[in-house]
CSV table of C-alpha atoms in Angstrom, one decimal:
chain,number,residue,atom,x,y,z
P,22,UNK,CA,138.3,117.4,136.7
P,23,UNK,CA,136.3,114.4,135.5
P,24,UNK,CA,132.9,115.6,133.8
P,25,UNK,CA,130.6,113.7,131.6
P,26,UNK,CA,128.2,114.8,128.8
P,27,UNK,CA,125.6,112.1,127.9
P,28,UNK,CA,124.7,111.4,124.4
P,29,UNK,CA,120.4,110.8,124.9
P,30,UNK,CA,118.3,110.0,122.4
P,31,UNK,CA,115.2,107.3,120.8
P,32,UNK,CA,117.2,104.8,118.9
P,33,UNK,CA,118.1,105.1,115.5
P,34,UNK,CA,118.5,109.0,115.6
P,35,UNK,CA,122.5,109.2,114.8
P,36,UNK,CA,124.0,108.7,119.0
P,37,UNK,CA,126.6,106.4,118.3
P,38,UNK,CA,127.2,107.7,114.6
P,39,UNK,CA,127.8,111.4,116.3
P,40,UNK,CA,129.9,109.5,119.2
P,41,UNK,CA,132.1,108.2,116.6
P,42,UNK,CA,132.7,111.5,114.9
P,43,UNK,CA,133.6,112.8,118.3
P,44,UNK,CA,136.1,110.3,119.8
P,45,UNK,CA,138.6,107.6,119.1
P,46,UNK,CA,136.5,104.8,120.4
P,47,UNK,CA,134.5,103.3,117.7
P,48,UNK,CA,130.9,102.3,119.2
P,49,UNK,CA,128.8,99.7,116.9
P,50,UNK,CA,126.6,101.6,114.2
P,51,UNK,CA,124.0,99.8,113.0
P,52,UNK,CA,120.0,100.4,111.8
P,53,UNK,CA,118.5,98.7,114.5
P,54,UNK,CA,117.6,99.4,118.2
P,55,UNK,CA,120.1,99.5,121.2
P,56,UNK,CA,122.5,98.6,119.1
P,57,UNK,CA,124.8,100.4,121.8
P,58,UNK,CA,124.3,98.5,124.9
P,59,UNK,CA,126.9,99.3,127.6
P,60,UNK,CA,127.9,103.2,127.7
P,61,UNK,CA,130.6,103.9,125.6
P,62,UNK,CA,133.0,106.5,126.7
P,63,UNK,CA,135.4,108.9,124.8
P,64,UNK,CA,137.9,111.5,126.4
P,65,UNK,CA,137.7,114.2,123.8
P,66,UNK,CA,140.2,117.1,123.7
P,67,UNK,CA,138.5,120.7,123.3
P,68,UNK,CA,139.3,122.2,119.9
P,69,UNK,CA,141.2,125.9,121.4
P,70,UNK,CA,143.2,127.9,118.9
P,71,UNK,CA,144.6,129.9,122.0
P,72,UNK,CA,146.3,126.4,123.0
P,73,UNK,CA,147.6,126.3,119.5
P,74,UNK,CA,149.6,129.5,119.7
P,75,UNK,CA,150.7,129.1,122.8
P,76,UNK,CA,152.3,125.9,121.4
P,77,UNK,CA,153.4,127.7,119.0
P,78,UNK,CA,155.0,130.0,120.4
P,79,UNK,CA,156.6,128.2,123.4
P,80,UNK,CA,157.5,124.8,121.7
P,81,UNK,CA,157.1,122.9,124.9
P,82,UNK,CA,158.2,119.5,124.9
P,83,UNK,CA,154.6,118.8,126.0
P,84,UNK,CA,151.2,119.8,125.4
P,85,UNK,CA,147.7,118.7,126.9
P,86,UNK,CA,144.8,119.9,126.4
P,87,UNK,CA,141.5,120.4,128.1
P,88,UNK,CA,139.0,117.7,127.6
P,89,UNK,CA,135.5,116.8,128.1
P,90,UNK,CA,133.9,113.1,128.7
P,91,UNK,CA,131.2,111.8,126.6
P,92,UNK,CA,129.5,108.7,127.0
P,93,UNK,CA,127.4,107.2,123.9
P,94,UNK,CA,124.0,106.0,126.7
P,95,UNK,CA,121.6,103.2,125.3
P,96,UNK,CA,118.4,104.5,122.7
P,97,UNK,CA,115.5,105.1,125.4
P,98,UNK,CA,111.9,104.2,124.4
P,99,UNK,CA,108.8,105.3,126.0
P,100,UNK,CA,107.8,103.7,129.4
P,101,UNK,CA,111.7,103.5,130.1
P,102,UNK,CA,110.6,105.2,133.3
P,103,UNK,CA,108.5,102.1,134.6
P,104,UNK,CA,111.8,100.1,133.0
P,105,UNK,CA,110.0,99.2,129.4
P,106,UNK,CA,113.2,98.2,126.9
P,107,UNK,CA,116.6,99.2,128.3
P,108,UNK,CA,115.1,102.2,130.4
P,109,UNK,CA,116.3,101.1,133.7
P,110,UNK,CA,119.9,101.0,132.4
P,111,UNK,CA,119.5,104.3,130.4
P,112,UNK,CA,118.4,106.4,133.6
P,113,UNK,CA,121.1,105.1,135.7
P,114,UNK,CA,123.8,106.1,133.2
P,115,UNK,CA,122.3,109.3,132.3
P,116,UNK,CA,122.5,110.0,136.1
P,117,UNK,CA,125.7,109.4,136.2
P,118,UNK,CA,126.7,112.1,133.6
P,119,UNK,CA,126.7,116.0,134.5
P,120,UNK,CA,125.1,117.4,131.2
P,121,UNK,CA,123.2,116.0,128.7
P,122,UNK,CA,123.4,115.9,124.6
P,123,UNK,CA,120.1,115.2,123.6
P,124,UNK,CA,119.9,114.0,119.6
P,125,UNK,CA,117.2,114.3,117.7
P,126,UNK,CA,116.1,113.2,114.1
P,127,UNK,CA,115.6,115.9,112.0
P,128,UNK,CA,116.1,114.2,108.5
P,129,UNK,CA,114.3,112.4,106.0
P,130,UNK,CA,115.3,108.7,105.2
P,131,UNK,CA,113.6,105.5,104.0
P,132,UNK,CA,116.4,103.6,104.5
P,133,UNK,CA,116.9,104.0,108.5
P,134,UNK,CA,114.1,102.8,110.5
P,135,UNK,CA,112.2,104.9,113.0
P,136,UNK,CA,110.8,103.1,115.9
P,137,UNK,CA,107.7,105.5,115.9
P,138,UNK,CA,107.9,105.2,111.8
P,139,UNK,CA,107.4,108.6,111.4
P,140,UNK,CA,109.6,111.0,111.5
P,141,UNK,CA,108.6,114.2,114.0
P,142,UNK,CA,111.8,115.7,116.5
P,143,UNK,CA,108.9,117.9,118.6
P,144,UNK,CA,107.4,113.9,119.6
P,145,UNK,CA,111.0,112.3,119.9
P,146,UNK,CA,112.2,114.8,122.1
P,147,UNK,CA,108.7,114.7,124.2
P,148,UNK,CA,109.1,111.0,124.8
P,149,UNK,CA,112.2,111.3,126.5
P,150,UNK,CA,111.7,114.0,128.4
P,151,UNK,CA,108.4,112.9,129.5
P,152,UNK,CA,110.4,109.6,130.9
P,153,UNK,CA,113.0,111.6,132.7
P,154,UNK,CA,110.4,113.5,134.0
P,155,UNK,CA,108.5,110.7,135.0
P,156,UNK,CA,110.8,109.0,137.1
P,157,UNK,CA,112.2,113.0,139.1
P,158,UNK,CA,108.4,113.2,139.7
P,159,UNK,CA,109.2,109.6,141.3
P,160,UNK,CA,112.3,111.0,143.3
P,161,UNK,CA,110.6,113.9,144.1
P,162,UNK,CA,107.4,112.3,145.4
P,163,UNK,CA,108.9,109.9,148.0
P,164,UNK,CA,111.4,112.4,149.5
P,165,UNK,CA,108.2,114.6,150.3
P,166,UNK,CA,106.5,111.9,151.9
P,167,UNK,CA,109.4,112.4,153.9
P,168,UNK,CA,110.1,115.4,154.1
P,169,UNK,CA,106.7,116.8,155.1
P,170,UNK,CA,106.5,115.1,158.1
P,171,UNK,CA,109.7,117.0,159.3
P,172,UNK,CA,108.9,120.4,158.5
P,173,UNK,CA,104.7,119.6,160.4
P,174,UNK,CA,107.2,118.8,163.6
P,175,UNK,CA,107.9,122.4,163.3
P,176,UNK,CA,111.7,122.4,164.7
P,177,UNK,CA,113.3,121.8,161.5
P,178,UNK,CA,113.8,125.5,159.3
P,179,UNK,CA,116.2,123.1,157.0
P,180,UNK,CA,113.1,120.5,156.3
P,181,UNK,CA,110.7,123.9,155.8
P,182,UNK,CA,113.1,125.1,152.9
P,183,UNK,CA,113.6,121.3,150.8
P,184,UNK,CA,109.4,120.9,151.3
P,185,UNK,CA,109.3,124.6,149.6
P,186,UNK,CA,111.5,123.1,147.0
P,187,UNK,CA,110.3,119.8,146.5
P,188,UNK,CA,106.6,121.4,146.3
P,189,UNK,CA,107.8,123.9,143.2
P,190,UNK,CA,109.4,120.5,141.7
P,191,UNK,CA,106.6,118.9,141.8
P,192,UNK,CA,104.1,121.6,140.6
P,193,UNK,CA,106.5,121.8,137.1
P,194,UNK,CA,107.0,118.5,136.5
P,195,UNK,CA,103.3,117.8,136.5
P,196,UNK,CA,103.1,120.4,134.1
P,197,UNK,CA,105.6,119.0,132.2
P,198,UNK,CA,108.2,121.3,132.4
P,199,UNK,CA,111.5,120.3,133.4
P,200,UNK,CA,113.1,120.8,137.0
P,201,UNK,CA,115.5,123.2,135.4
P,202,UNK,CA,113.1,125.4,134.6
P,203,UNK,CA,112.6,126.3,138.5
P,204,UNK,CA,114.9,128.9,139.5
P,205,UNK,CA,116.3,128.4,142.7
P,206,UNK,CA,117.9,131.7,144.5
P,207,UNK,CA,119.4,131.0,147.8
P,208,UNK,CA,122.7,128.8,148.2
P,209,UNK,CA,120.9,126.3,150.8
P,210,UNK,CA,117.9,125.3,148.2
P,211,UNK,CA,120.9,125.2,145.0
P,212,UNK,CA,122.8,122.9,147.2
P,213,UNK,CA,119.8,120.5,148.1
P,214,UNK,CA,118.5,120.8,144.8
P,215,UNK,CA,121.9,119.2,143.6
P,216,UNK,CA,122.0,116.8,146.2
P,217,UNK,CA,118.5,115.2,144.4
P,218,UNK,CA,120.2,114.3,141.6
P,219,UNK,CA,116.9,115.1,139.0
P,220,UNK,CA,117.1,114.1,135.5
P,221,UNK,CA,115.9,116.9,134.4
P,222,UNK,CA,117.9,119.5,136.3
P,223,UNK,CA,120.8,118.7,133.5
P,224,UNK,CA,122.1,121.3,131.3
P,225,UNK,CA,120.7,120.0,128.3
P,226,UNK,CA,122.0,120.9,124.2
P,227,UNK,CA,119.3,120.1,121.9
P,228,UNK,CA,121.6,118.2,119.0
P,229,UNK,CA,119.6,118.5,115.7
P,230,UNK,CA,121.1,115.7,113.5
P,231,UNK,CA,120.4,116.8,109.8
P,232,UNK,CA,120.9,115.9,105.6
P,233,UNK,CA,124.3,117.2,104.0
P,234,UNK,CA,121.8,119.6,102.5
P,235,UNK,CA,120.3,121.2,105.7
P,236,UNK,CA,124.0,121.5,107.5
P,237,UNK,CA,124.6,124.9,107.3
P,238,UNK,CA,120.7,126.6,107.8
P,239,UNK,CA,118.8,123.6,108.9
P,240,UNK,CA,115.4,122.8,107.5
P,241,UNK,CA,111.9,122.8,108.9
P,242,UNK,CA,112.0,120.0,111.6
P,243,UNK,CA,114.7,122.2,113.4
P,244,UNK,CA,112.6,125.0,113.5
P,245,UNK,CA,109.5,122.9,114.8
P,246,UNK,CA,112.1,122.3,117.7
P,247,UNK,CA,113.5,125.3,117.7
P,248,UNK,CA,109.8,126.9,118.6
P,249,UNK,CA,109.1,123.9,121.3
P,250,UNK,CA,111.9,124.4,123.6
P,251,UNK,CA,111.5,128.2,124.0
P,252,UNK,CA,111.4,129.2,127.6
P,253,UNK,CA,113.2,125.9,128.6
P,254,UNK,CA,116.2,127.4,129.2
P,255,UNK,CA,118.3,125.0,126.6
P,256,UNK,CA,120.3,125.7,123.8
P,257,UNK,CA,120.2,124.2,120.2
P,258,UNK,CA,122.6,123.1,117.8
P,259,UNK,CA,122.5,122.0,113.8
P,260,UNK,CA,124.9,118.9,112.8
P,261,UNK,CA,125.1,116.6,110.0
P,262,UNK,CA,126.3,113.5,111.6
P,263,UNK,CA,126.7,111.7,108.0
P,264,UNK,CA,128.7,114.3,106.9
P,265,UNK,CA,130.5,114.4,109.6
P,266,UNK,CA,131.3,111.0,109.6
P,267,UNK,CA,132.9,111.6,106.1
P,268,UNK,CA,134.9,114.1,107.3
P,269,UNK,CA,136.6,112.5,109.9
P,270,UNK,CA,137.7,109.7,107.7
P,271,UNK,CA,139.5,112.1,105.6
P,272,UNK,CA,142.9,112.5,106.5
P,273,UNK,CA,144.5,115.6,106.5
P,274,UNK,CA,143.2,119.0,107.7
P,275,UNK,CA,143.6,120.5,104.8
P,276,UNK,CA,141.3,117.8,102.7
P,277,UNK,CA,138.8,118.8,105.4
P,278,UNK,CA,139.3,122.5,105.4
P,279,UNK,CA,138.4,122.1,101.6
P,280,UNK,CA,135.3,119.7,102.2
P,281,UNK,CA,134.2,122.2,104.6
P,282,UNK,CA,134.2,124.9,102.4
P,283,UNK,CA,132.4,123.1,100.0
P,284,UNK,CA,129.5,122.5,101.7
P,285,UNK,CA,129.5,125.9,103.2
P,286,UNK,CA,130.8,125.6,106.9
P,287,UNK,CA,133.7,127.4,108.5
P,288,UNK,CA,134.2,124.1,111.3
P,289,UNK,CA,133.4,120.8,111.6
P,290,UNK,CA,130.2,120.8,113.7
P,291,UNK,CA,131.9,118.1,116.1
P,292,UNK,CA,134.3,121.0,116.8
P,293,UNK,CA,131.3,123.1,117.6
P,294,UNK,CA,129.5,120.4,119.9
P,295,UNK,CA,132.8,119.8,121.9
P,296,UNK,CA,132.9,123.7,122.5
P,297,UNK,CA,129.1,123.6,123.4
P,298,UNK,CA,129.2,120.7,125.7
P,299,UNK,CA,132.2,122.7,127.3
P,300,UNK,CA,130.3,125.3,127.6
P,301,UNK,CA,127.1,123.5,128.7
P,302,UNK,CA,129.2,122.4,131.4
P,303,UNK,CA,129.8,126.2,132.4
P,304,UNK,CA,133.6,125.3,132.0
P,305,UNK,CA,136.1,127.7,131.0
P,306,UNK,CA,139.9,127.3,130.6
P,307,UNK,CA,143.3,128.6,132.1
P,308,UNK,CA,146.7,128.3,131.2
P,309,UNK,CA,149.9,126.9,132.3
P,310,UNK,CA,152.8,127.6,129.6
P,311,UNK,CA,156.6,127.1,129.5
P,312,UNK,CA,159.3,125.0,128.0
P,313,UNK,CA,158.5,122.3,129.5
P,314,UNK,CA,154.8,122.0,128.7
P,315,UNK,CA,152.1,124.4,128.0
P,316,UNK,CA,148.8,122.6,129.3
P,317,UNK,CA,145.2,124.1,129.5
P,318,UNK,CA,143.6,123.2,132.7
P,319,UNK,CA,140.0,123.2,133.3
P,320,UNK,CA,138.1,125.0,135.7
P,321,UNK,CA,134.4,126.0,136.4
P,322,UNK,CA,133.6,129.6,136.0
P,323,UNK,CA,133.9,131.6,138.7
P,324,UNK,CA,136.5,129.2,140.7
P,325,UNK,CA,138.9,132.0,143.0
P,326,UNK,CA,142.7,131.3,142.5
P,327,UNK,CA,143.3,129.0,145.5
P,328,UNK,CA,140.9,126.4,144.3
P,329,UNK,CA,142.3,127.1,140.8
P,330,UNK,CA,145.4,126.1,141.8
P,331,UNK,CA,144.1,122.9,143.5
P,332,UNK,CA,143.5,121.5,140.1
P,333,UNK,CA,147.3,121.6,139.4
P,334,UNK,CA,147.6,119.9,142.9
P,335,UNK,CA,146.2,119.9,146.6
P,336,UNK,CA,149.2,121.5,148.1
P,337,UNK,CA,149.0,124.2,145.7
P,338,UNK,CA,146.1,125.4,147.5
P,339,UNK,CA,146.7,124.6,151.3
P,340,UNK,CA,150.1,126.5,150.9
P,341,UNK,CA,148.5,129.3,148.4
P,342,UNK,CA,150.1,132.4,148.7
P,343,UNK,CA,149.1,134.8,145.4
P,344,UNK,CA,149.0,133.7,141.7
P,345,UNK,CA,150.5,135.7,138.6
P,346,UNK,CA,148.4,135.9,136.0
P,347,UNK,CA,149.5,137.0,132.4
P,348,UNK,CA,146.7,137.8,130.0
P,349,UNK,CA,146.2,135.9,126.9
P,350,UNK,CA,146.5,138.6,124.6
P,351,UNK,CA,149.1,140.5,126.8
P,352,UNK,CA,151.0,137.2,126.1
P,353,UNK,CA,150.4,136.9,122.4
P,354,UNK,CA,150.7,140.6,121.5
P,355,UNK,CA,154.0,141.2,123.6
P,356,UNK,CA,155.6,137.9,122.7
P,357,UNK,CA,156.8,136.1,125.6
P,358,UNK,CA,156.7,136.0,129.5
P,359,UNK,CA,159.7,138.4,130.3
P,360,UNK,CA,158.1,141.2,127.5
P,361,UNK,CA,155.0,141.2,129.6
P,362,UNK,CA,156.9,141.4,132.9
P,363,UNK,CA,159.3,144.5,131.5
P,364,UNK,CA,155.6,146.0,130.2
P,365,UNK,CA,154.5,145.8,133.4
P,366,UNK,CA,151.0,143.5,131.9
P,367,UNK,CA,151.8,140.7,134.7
P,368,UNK,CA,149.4,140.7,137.8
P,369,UNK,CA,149.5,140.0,141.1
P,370,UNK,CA,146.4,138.4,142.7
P,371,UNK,CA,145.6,136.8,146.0
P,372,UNK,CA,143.0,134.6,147.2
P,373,UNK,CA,140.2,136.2,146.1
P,374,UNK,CA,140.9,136.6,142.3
P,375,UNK,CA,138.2,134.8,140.1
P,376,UNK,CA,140.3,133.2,137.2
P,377,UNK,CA,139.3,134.7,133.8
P,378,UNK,CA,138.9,132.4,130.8
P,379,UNK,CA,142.2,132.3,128.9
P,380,UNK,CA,144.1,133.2,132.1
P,381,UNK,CA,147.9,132.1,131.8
P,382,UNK,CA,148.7,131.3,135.5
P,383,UNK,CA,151.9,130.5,137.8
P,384,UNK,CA,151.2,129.7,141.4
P,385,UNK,CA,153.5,130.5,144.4
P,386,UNK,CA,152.9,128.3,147.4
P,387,UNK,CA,154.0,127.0,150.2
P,388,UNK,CA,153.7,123.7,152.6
């Protein structure tokens, strides 16, 4: 399952700094504008201690676990809509992604430049937005041109249902809210409204890059965000992308556990934004565990056990026939696979179980 979480953000505001923290790839770093050009793209593996002890306990001769693509997207400036600096590039990549990280500045610094020269996360994050939202009012506009002659010819209930939802589009982003912030009840609007592809119908984290002395509490340009994006429906997050930079050029875990505890956090935040853009994602995580491998597998929440078990493979869910499912902490507190079978813990589901986060899963089938 191949889903991407943009990094967003005005240039100069820590992206690529954060993308380095996060992934192996190492994408150029430098005080200037779009110093990051072409998306740069890291496959990062989701921090899960439940993987860990299943490791441990199993010793496989293999483990992988879940991951989540990011990809570091070009600084935007304002008028990226009408394609002013890189903007046409920026809102084709962003498209392209399934979430989006959204940095902002929220630290003091005379020595990194700020393209506005002062430094205010509220205006930051306005720009962009107001871009994206520019350019779904764009979308939105021509496919009603559209659209409305359709649903006039009276025949058409389908065209009568995407005018309704293009019209309550268009009445928010001309308000300046995002399209996210319409709610959308019926499965026939939620599938068209997909289908658009708006910018601003993104999950969106709000990624508050901070000094080594605001890491742990923040400081007053987080709450100024904090108190603009209520009623948004997006989430927010404090990291210190310097500091997290040092971290990750230390090498052992234990010389990070202790610089961690020095500055007063219990976790890297770059282990807390993977979990988030997980979770952004509405992902959760099931389990395959044996000998051989013990693997987490990634699955939206609220996937049944037949389309579960098409993630392993196709076949496994032409040919399903029922799925055992062992809980996590049946496994853990009873040992190993056989306890919980003797305990009677192991359950027998067909093909209309919705997988629980943590599940650990074997799959009969057959083709």
């Amino acid at each position: 399952m191949s889903l991407k979480c943009g990094i967003v953000g005005l240039p100069n505001v820590g992206k690529s700094t954060l993308f380095n923290c996060l992934s192996n790839a190492k994408a150029q770093s430098a005080n200037f504008p779009f110093c990051t050009i072409e998306p740069n793209v890291g496959v990062i593996s989701v921090p899960d201690d439940r993987l860990t002890k299943l490791v441990e306990m199993c010793d496989p001769r293999s483990t992988v676990p879940a991951t989540v693509e990011i990809v570091d997207i070009a600084g935007l400036v304002k008028g990226a809509s009408k394609g002013e600096g890189l903007g046409n590039k920026f809102l084709a990549n962003i498209r392209e992604t399934d979430a989006i990280l959204h940095v902002l500045r929220c630290f003091d610094d005379d020595n990194v430049t700020h393209v506005d020269t002062t430094v205010d996360p509220v205006r930051d994050m306005e720009v962009i937005n107001m871009e994206l939202q520019l350019k779904d009012l764009e979308t939105v506009e021509s496919r009603l041109v559209k659209t409305s002659k359709a649903a006039k010819a009276g025949g058409d209930k389908s065209a009568k249902m995407q005018l309704a939802v293009l019209e309550a589009y268009k009445e928010a982003l001309e308000q300046g809210r995002p399209a996210r912030s319409v709610e959308l009840e019926g499965k026939d609007e939620q599938k068209f409204a997909r289908e658009l592809f708006l910018l601003t119908d993104k999950p969106v984290l709000y990624v508050c890059n901070v000094d080594d002395a605001s890491a742990v509490e923040g400081n007053e340009y987080v709450e100024r965000v904090r108190e603009a994006i209520k009623g948004e429906n997006a989430d927010l997050m404090i990291v210190a992308a310097k500091t997290e930079s040092e971290i990750a050029e230390l090498d052992t875990w234990e010389e990070r556990k202790e610089f961690l505890n020095e500055i007063g956090l219990e976790e890297s935040g770059v282990s807390r934004l993977i979990r988030a853009a997980y979770s952004l994602l509405d992902l959760q995580t099931y389990f395959t565990a044996g000998p051989d491998e013990v693997r987490a597998w990634t699955f939206i929440r609220g996937t049944k056990a037949p389309q579960a078990a098409g993630i392993i493979h196709t076949d496994f869910e032409k040919g399903f026939i029922r799925a055992e499912v062992i809980k996590y902490d049946d496994f853990v507190s009873l040992g190993s696979e056989n306890a919980v079978k003797e305990a009677g813990k192991m359950a027998v589901e067909g093909k209309e179980y919705v997988v629980q986060d943590g599940d650990i899963m074997h799959f009969r089938f057959n083709v």
